[in-house]
Amino acid sequence: MKTKAGDKRPARRERELVGLGVAPGIAIGPAAVSESGAVQVPEYTVAKGAIEDEIKRFNEAAERARRQVQKLRRKVDAQGGTVAEEMGYLLDAHLQMLSGSRLMRGVEQRIAHGSNAEAAVQHEISALAQSFADLDDTYFAARAQDVREVGTRLIRHLTKTPYQAFSMLPEGSVVLAEEISPADAALMDPRRIAGFATVLGGAESHTAIMARSLGLPAVLGLAGLLEDIKTGTTVIVDGDAGRVIVEPSRQTLARYRKRLAAIQHEKTKLAGLASLPAVTRDGTRVTLMANVDLPREIEPARAAGAEGVGLLRTEFLFMNRKDVPGEDEQAAMLTEMVGGMDGRTVTVRTLDVGGDKLTDALGDRATAGANPALGLRAIRLSLRQPALLETQLAAMLRASARGPVRILLPMISSVTQVQAVRHILGQVARRLVRRGVEIADPLPPLGIMIEVPGAALAADALARVSDFFALGTNDLTQYTLAIDRGDEQVADLYNPLHPAVLRLVQFSVEAAARARIPVSVCGEIAGDPRFTALLLGLGVRELSMGPANLPRVKRRVRHLDTKSAAKRAREIMQQSDDNRIAALLDEFNQASV
Ligand code: PEP
Ligand code: MG
């Protein structure tokens, strides 16, 4: 069996890997390879009555670890070649260790004797690795390394520890990891981290969105990324072309440094647009707002000239913690963010966990389920856990005393869900007023995400019970085309320009117009200038996007003529072939820069 440790390879020169460019820009810096990481292992005694649950917790973590390795296995298989062969052997060995092996039995025995699962794994791994190392043979030395890697993977799943303490990395580091969760990405400070690249992950995953929001160049879905690379090696992440260059030559470095300088220059030029209005050449006013995932994005949103927050994702309140934030904590955070927007409207969305956005804070209340994207997520979870929803609504109402707030509900699929939340909102408001707490009067508008195909098709009925629509084209594309937005294996099939998606967008926009309620688009296409003409042509006048995208979209709006955009949109809507649609849009864009 071939092993990593057994290999003796010649020193490598520049090498290029191709993946999915998910966040634009260039990062050049020393690699920070995120692998084992020093995970804190808690150690305590488990009471007799709790042992069964502890074994269950261990088995669940092992199942998650197995799924992760299987995913990696498929990924390297698809790549083919020697990397696939070597990595395949290695991952198969890891999979074996994670299924009914001596390691697993050993851990279960230790738990049965009262050890907590993390400590049981740690001790069993040390014992096994030591017994291999004692054999003083290179083959077994490699096995000891495998055992440690499997152990770390298990412990990470048990402790739900993010891969790295990013704050400890040297300035300008480029993070390279197997996988980065949205919660991991939220921990990255763009002043410290230059960019990142991973083996797993799709273009519309929340990790990708987080990278774009933070302005961190990122490339995902790179098989073989972590083969033969050490922390400190110089790497380039080209988020535009979806390339990672390891150990670049002098010429390549010089070329990329030049591009980096050009990007900086362009940024400075675009910054001049911040104070100009978003008006088309023929005088149509367009409202450009910001999607905000983290409190620290309020300042960039304002600096970019956002006229409000069109989507405040509240998941950050629940990330990287093990408890649920209370009403006071949520209210304080939201109030500060609303205050930060200085009188501009902030659209706060209730918790949208589930799918690829699971949060530790909710523990068993939000489990992955057999089919997480279709399971107990978003508004479904909120309505099932009324206390969670009431706390969030109370916090939002309290923030509404500080400035204009709108309340937005994710994953709505039926009129009754909206009615149920409106009822609860009324109750929560009355309770606050009785407590003498100041809230907005009248109550904030209550709107819904249109991101489930069924909701788009029922947009007429939903418009009658909603105060506004926000079109979530990320999920709308995912659910209409049955393409997991976070899975790099089907990323090439993910297409918001598919005629089915466009028809749902058009129908929802028209339903909102008929009901005279505001409608915005806050999916990722809103922040991509390629789509601006089409969205305006379909009648959309409000767009919400990551703050970093705002200047480029504004420049596009200011170059456009709404009548010719509407004409091109009509032509596009008559097409049934998505390639033809893309061609018609790109041709229009090129002719009207
Ligand atoms: C969407 O689905 O388009 C959206 C904006 O919501 P999120 O990306 O948070 O799922
Ligand atoms: Mg969504």
Short mmCIF file of C-alpha atoms in Angstrom, two decimals, residues 190-526:
data_model
loop_
_atom_site.label_atom_id
_atom_site.label_comp_id
_atom_site.label_asym_id
_atom_site.label_seq_id
_atom_site.Cartn_x
_atom_site.Cartn_y
_atom_site.Cartn_z
CA PRO A 190 -9.57 40.09 6.03
CA ARG A 191 -6.88 42.28 7.55
CA ARG A 192 -4.99 39.13 8.55
CA ILE A 193 -6.05 36.56 5.97
CA ALA A 194 -5.36 37.26 2.31
CA GLY A 195 -7.63 34.53 0.91
CA PHE A 196 -8.40 30.82 1.11
CA ALA A 197 -8.71 27.64 -0.90
CA THR A 198 -10.32 24.29 -0.09
CA VAL A 199 -10.76 20.78 -1.41
CA LEU A 200 -14.52 20.69 -0.81
CA GLY A 201 -17.29 23.23 -1.37
CA GLY A 202 -19.54 24.62 -4.12
CA ALA A 203 -19.81 28.08 -5.62
CA GLU A 204 -23.08 29.08 -3.96
CA SER A 205 -22.37 27.54 -0.57
CA HIS A 206 -22.58 29.89 2.40
CA THR A 207 -18.83 29.64 2.76
CA ALA A 208 -18.55 31.11 -0.74
CA ILE A 209 -21.01 33.87 0.13
CA MET A 210 -19.09 34.63 3.29
CA ALA A 211 -15.84 34.89 1.29
CA ARG A 212 -17.44 37.32 -1.13
CA SER A 213 -18.90 39.38 1.73
CA LEU A 214 -15.56 39.61 3.43
CA GLY A 215 -13.84 40.41 0.13
CA LEU A 216 -11.56 37.38 0.53
CA PRO A 217 -10.39 35.86 -2.77
CA ALA A 218 -11.31 32.17 -2.63
CA VAL A 219 -11.16 29.03 -4.76
CA LEU A 220 -13.03 25.89 -3.68
CA GLY A 221 -13.29 22.34 -4.97
CA LEU A 222 -9.54 21.75 -5.56
CA ALA A 223 -8.76 18.04 -5.42
CA GLY A 224 -5.15 17.40 -4.46
CA LEU A 225 -4.76 20.83 -2.87
CA LEU A 226 -3.26 19.51 0.33
CA GLU A 227 -0.91 17.05 -1.34
CA ASP A 228 2.70 17.95 -0.62
CA ILE A 229 2.20 21.43 0.62
CA LYS A 230 3.64 22.88 3.77
CA THR A 231 2.70 25.87 5.84
CA GLY A 232 4.82 28.80 4.73
CA THR A 233 5.04 27.85 1.03
CA THR A 234 4.17 30.79 -1.22
CA VAL A 235 0.79 30.40 -2.91
CA ILE A 236 -1.38 32.53 -5.16
CA VAL A 237 -5.18 32.29 -5.02
CA ASP A 238 -6.73 33.64 -8.19
CA GLY A 239 -10.40 33.93 -7.29
CA ASP A 240 -11.33 35.28 -10.74
CA ALA A 241 -9.94 32.38 -12.75
CA GLY A 242 -10.47 29.72 -10.05
CA ARG A 243 -6.77 28.86 -9.88
CA VAL A 244 -4.31 28.22 -7.11
CA ILE A 245 -0.61 28.41 -7.92
CA VAL A 246 1.77 26.74 -5.51
CA GLU A 247 5.39 27.86 -5.38
CA PRO A 248 4.99 30.33 -8.26
CA SER A 249 8.00 31.17 -10.43
CA ARG A 250 9.44 34.69 -10.37
CA GLN A 251 7.68 35.53 -13.63
CA THR A 252 4.32 34.27 -12.39
CA LEU A 253 4.70 36.21 -9.15
CA ALA A 254 5.53 39.40 -11.04
CA ARG A 255 2.51 38.92 -13.32
CA TYR A 256 0.15 38.43 -10.38
CA ARG A 257 1.61 41.35 -8.42
CA LYS A 258 0.85 43.53 -11.43
CA ARG A 259 -2.73 42.27 -11.50
CA LEU A 260 -3.09 42.88 -7.78
CA ALA A 261 -1.98 46.48 -8.28
CA ALA A 262 -4.49 46.91 -11.13
CA ILE A 263 -7.29 45.57 -8.89
CA GLN A 264 -6.34 48.07 -6.17
CA HIS A 265 -6.38 50.86 -8.73
CA GLU A 266 -9.84 49.81 -9.95
CA LYS A 267 -11.10 49.69 -6.35
CA THR A 268 -9.95 53.26 -5.75
CA LYS A 269 -11.69 54.38 -8.93
CA LEU A 270 -14.93 52.60 -7.95
CA ALA A 271 -14.85 54.11 -4.46
CA GLY A 272 -15.57 57.46 -6.15
CA LEU A 273 -19.03 56.11 -7.07
CA ALA A 274 -20.13 55.68 -3.44
CA SER A 275 -21.77 59.08 -3.16
CA LEU A 276 -23.39 59.04 -6.63
CA PRO A 277 -26.98 57.85 -7.07
CA ALA A 278 -27.81 54.54 -8.75
CA VAL A 279 -29.75 55.97 -11.69
CA THR A 280 -29.90 54.50 -15.18
CA ARG A 281 -29.06 56.59 -18.23
CA ASP A 282 -32.78 57.15 -18.82
CA GLY A 283 -33.38 58.33 -15.25
CA THR A 284 -34.75 55.18 -13.53
CA ARG A 285 -33.85 55.13 -9.86
CA VAL A 286 -32.56 51.81 -8.53
CA THR A 287 -32.13 51.10 -4.82
CA LEU A 288 -28.90 49.29 -3.98
CA MET A 289 -28.72 47.73 -0.55
CA ALA A 290 -26.28 45.53 1.32
CA ASN A 291 -26.41 41.91 2.41
CA VAL A 292 -24.82 41.77 5.83
CA ASP A 293 -23.67 38.53 7.43
CA LEU A 294 -21.57 39.94 10.28
CA PRO A 295 -21.74 43.12 12.39
CA ARG A 296 -18.39 44.25 11.04
CA GLU A 297 -19.91 44.57 7.56
CA ILE A 298 -22.12 47.53 8.53
CA GLU A 299 -19.25 49.97 8.13
CA PRO A 300 -18.21 48.73 4.64
CA ALA A 301 -21.91 48.74 3.66
CA ARG A 302 -22.19 52.41 4.53
CA ALA A 303 -18.85 53.24 2.97
CA ALA A 304 -19.96 51.59 -0.29
CA GLY A 305 -23.05 53.82 -0.33
CA ALA A 306 -25.66 51.15 0.52
CA GLU A 307 -29.11 52.70 0.89
CA GLY A 308 -30.06 50.18 3.52
CA VAL A 309 -29.57 46.54 4.45
CA GLY A 310 -31.71 44.36 2.20
CA LEU A 311 -30.76 41.17 4.01
CA LEU A 312 -29.29 40.86 7.48
CA ARG A 313 -28.58 37.17 8.05
CA THR A 314 -28.88 36.60 11.80
CA GLU A 315 -27.08 33.25 11.76
CA PHE A 316 -23.90 34.97 12.98
CA LEU A 317 -25.57 35.40 16.38
CA PHE A 318 -25.64 31.63 16.74
CA MET A 319 -22.27 30.73 15.23
CA ASN A 320 -19.15 29.51 17.02
CA ARG A 321 -20.91 29.12 20.36
CA LYS A 322 -22.61 26.36 22.27
CA ASP A 323 -25.51 28.30 23.80
CA VAL A 324 -28.42 30.26 22.37
CA PRO A 325 -28.20 34.06 22.70
CA GLY A 326 -30.96 35.60 24.84
CA GLU A 327 -33.28 38.46 23.94
CA ASP A 328 -31.07 41.15 25.53
CA GLU A 329 -27.96 40.01 23.71
CA GLN A 330 -29.73 39.78 20.36
CA ALA A 331 -31.48 43.11 20.88
CA ALA A 332 -28.22 44.86 21.80
CA MET A 333 -26.46 43.54 18.71
CA LEU A 334 -29.32 44.35 16.32
CA THR A 335 -29.87 47.79 17.85
CA GLU A 336 -26.24 48.64 17.31
CA MET A 337 -26.37 47.50 13.70
CA VAL A 338 -29.60 49.41 13.03
CA GLY A 339 -28.03 52.48 14.65
CA GLY A 340 -24.96 51.98 12.45
CA MET A 341 -27.07 52.38 9.31
CA ASP A 342 -28.05 55.88 10.40
CA GLY A 343 -31.74 55.95 9.56
CA ARG A 344 -31.54 53.66 6.53
CA THR A 345 -33.81 50.60 6.59
CA VAL A 346 -32.38 47.33 7.92
CA THR A 347 -34.12 44.13 6.81
CA VAL A 348 -33.51 41.53 9.49
CA ARG A 349 -34.15 37.90 8.62
CA THR A 350 -35.16 35.36 11.24
CA LEU A 351 -32.83 32.44 11.78
CA ASP A 352 -32.12 30.49 8.61
CA VAL A 353 -30.30 27.44 9.89
CA GLY A 354 -30.41 23.99 8.39
CA GLY A 355 -29.05 22.69 5.10
CA ASP A 356 -25.42 23.80 5.00
CA LYS A 357 -26.01 26.30 7.79
CA LEU A 358 -26.19 24.14 10.89
CA THR A 359 -25.29 25.79 14.13
CA ASP A 360 -23.87 24.22 17.25
CA ALA A 361 -25.75 26.60 19.51
CA LEU A 362 -29.03 24.84 18.80
CA GLY A 363 -27.65 21.41 19.63
CA ASP A 364 -30.24 18.74 19.02
CA ARG A 365 -32.93 21.26 18.18
CA ALA A 366 -31.59 21.53 14.63
CA THR A 367 -30.30 18.22 13.42
CA ALA A 368 -29.12 17.51 9.93
CA GLY A 369 -31.96 15.08 9.14
CA ALA A 370 -31.81 12.59 6.30
CA ASN A 371 -32.27 15.33 3.72
CA PRO A 372 -31.15 18.55 5.36
CA ALA A 373 -31.97 20.94 2.52
CA LEU A 374 -35.58 19.75 2.63
CA GLY A 375 -35.81 19.22 6.36
CA LEU A 376 -36.55 21.11 9.53
CA ARG A 377 -34.81 24.34 8.60
CA ALA A 378 -35.33 28.09 8.54
CA ILE A 379 -38.93 29.21 9.24
CA ARG A 380 -40.01 25.59 9.75
CA LEU A 381 -37.63 25.30 12.69
CA SER A 382 -38.66 28.72 14.05
CA LEU A 383 -42.33 27.78 14.01
CA ARG A 384 -41.53 24.46 15.67
CA GLN A 385 -39.53 26.25 18.36
CA PRO A 386 -41.78 29.25 19.15
CA ALA A 387 -39.53 30.41 22.00
CA LEU A 388 -36.65 30.78 19.55
CA LEU A 389 -38.81 32.78 17.15
CA GLU A 390 -40.38 34.93 19.87
CA THR A 391 -36.95 35.85 21.23
CA GLN A 392 -35.78 36.84 17.76
CA LEU A 393 -38.91 38.85 17.01
CA ALA A 394 -38.69 40.63 20.38
CA ALA A 395 -35.06 41.55 19.68
CA MET A 396 -35.98 42.87 16.24
CA LEU A 397 -38.87 44.90 17.64
CA ARG A 398 -36.59 46.40 20.27
CA ALA A 399 -34.08 47.34 17.55
CA SER A 400 -36.93 48.94 15.57
CA ALA A 401 -37.05 51.70 18.19
CA ARG A 402 -33.57 52.74 17.06
CA GLY A 403 -34.25 53.01 13.31
CA PRO A 404 -36.37 51.59 10.48
CA VAL A 405 -36.48 47.79 10.53
CA ARG A 406 -38.19 45.26 8.27
CA ILE A 407 -38.66 41.65 9.33
CA LEU A 408 -37.93 38.96 6.75
CA LEU A 409 -38.87 35.26 6.91
CA PRO A 410 -36.73 32.60 5.16
CA MET A 411 -37.94 29.51 3.27
CA ILE A 412 -41.62 30.43 3.34
CA SER A 413 -43.73 28.04 1.33
CA SER A 414 -47.27 28.77 2.44
CA VAL A 415 -49.67 31.52 3.41
CA THR A 416 -50.38 29.89 6.77
CA GLN A 417 -46.72 30.20 7.80
CA VAL A 418 -46.82 33.97 7.21
CA GLN A 419 -50.11 34.28 9.07
CA ALA A 420 -48.74 32.27 11.99
CA VAL A 421 -45.68 34.52 12.29
CA ARG A 422 -47.81 37.67 12.00
CA HIS A 423 -49.95 36.40 14.85
CA ILE A 424 -46.88 35.68 17.01
CA LEU A 425 -45.37 39.07 16.09
CA GLY A 426 -48.53 40.80 17.37
CA GLN A 427 -48.38 38.86 20.64
CA VAL A 428 -44.69 39.60 21.16
CA ALA A 429 -45.26 43.31 20.43
CA ARG A 430 -48.11 43.53 22.95
CA ARG A 431 -45.98 41.81 25.57
CA LEU A 432 -43.13 44.28 25.03
CA VAL A 433 -45.48 47.26 25.22
CA ARG A 434 -46.89 45.91 28.50
CA ARG A 435 -43.31 45.69 29.78
CA GLY A 436 -42.90 49.36 28.85
CA VAL A 437 -40.33 48.57 26.14
CA GLU A 438 -40.11 51.02 23.26
CA ILE A 439 -40.83 49.57 19.80
CA ALA A 440 -41.71 51.03 16.39
CA ASP A 441 -45.31 52.11 15.86
CA PRO A 442 -46.70 50.97 13.45
CA LEU A 443 -45.00 47.58 13.64
CA PRO A 444 -42.18 46.88 11.14
CA PRO A 445 -43.23 45.49 7.74
CA LEU A 446 -43.25 41.68 7.64
CA GLY A 447 -41.91 40.25 4.39
CA ILE A 448 -40.88 36.91 3.00
CA MET A 449 -38.08 35.33 1.02
CA ILE A 450 -39.25 33.87 -2.25
CA GLU A 451 -36.74 31.06 -2.54
CA VAL A 452 -38.84 27.91 -2.79
CA PRO A 453 -40.31 27.22 -6.24
CA GLY A 454 -43.72 26.61 -4.67
CA ALA A 455 -43.63 30.06 -3.07
CA ALA A 456 -42.80 31.65 -6.42
CA LEU A 457 -45.71 29.84 -8.06
CA ALA A 458 -48.00 30.93 -5.21
CA ALA A 459 -46.58 34.46 -5.21
CA ASP A 460 -50.02 36.02 -5.86
CA ALA A 461 -51.48 34.50 -2.71
CA LEU A 462 -48.36 35.18 -0.66
CA ALA A 463 -48.29 38.82 -1.79
CA ARG A 464 -51.71 39.28 -0.16
CA VAL A 465 -50.36 38.37 3.27
CA SER A 466 -46.83 39.83 2.98
CA ASP A 467 -45.60 43.42 3.14
CA PHE A 468 -42.65 42.81 0.81
CA PHE A 469 -40.81 40.13 -1.12
CA ALA A 470 -37.08 39.39 -1.18
CA LEU A 471 -36.12 36.99 -3.96
CA GLY A 472 -33.56 34.46 -2.80
CA THR A 473 -32.27 33.28 -6.13
CA ASN A 474 -29.57 31.12 -4.52
CA ASP A 475 -32.05 28.71 -3.01
CA LEU A 476 -34.58 29.27 -5.77
CA THR A 477 -32.01 27.98 -8.27
CA GLN A 478 -31.03 25.11 -5.97
CA TYR A 479 -34.60 23.92 -5.42
CA THR A 480 -35.87 24.54 -8.95
CA LEU A 481 -33.05 22.63 -10.60
CA ALA A 482 -32.50 20.15 -7.74
CA ILE A 483 -28.82 21.13 -7.57
CA ASP A 484 -27.14 21.27 -4.17
CA ARG A 485 -25.68 24.78 -4.18
CA GLY A 486 -22.81 23.67 -1.95
CA ASP A 487 -21.75 20.56 -3.86
CA GLU A 488 -18.79 21.12 -6.16
CA GLN A 489 -19.64 17.94 -8.09
CA VAL A 490 -22.74 19.49 -9.60
CA ALA A 491 -21.57 23.10 -9.56
CA ASP A 492 -21.49 23.19 -13.38
CA LEU A 493 -25.23 22.49 -13.44
CA TYR A 494 -26.11 25.32 -11.06
CA ASN A 495 -27.51 28.01 -13.35
CA PRO A 496 -29.68 30.97 -12.32
CA LEU A 497 -30.11 31.69 -16.05
CA HIS A 498 -32.06 28.48 -16.54
CA PRO A 499 -35.41 29.45 -18.10
CA ALA A 500 -37.32 27.75 -15.27
CA VAL A 501 -35.59 29.92 -12.66
CA LEU A 502 -36.10 33.07 -14.72
CA ARG A 503 -39.80 32.35 -15.14
CA LEU A 504 -40.22 32.01 -11.38
CA VAL A 505 -38.35 35.28 -10.86
CA GLN A 506 -40.50 37.02 -13.45
CA PHE A 507 -43.73 35.65 -12.02
CA SER A 508 -42.80 36.71 -8.47
CA VAL A 509 -41.81 40.23 -9.56
CA GLU A 510 -45.09 40.60 -11.45
CA ALA A 511 -47.12 39.28 -8.51
CA ALA A 512 -45.46 41.84 -6.23
CA ALA A 513 -46.21 44.61 -8.72
CA ARG A 514 -49.87 43.55 -8.95
CA ALA A 515 -50.15 43.59 -5.14
CA ARG A 516 -48.17 46.86 -5.00
CA ILE A 517 -45.65 45.54 -2.54
CA PRO A 518 -41.88 46.16 -2.79
CA VAL A 519 -39.74 43.40 -4.22
CA SER A 520 -35.98 43.06 -4.11
CA VAL A 521 -33.49 40.45 -5.24
CA CYS A 522 -30.97 39.47 -2.58
CA GLY A 523 -29.50 36.27 -4.03
CA GLU A 524 -25.93 36.36 -5.30
CA ILE A 525 -26.96 37.35 -8.84
CA ALA A 526 -28.00 40.75 -7.45
#
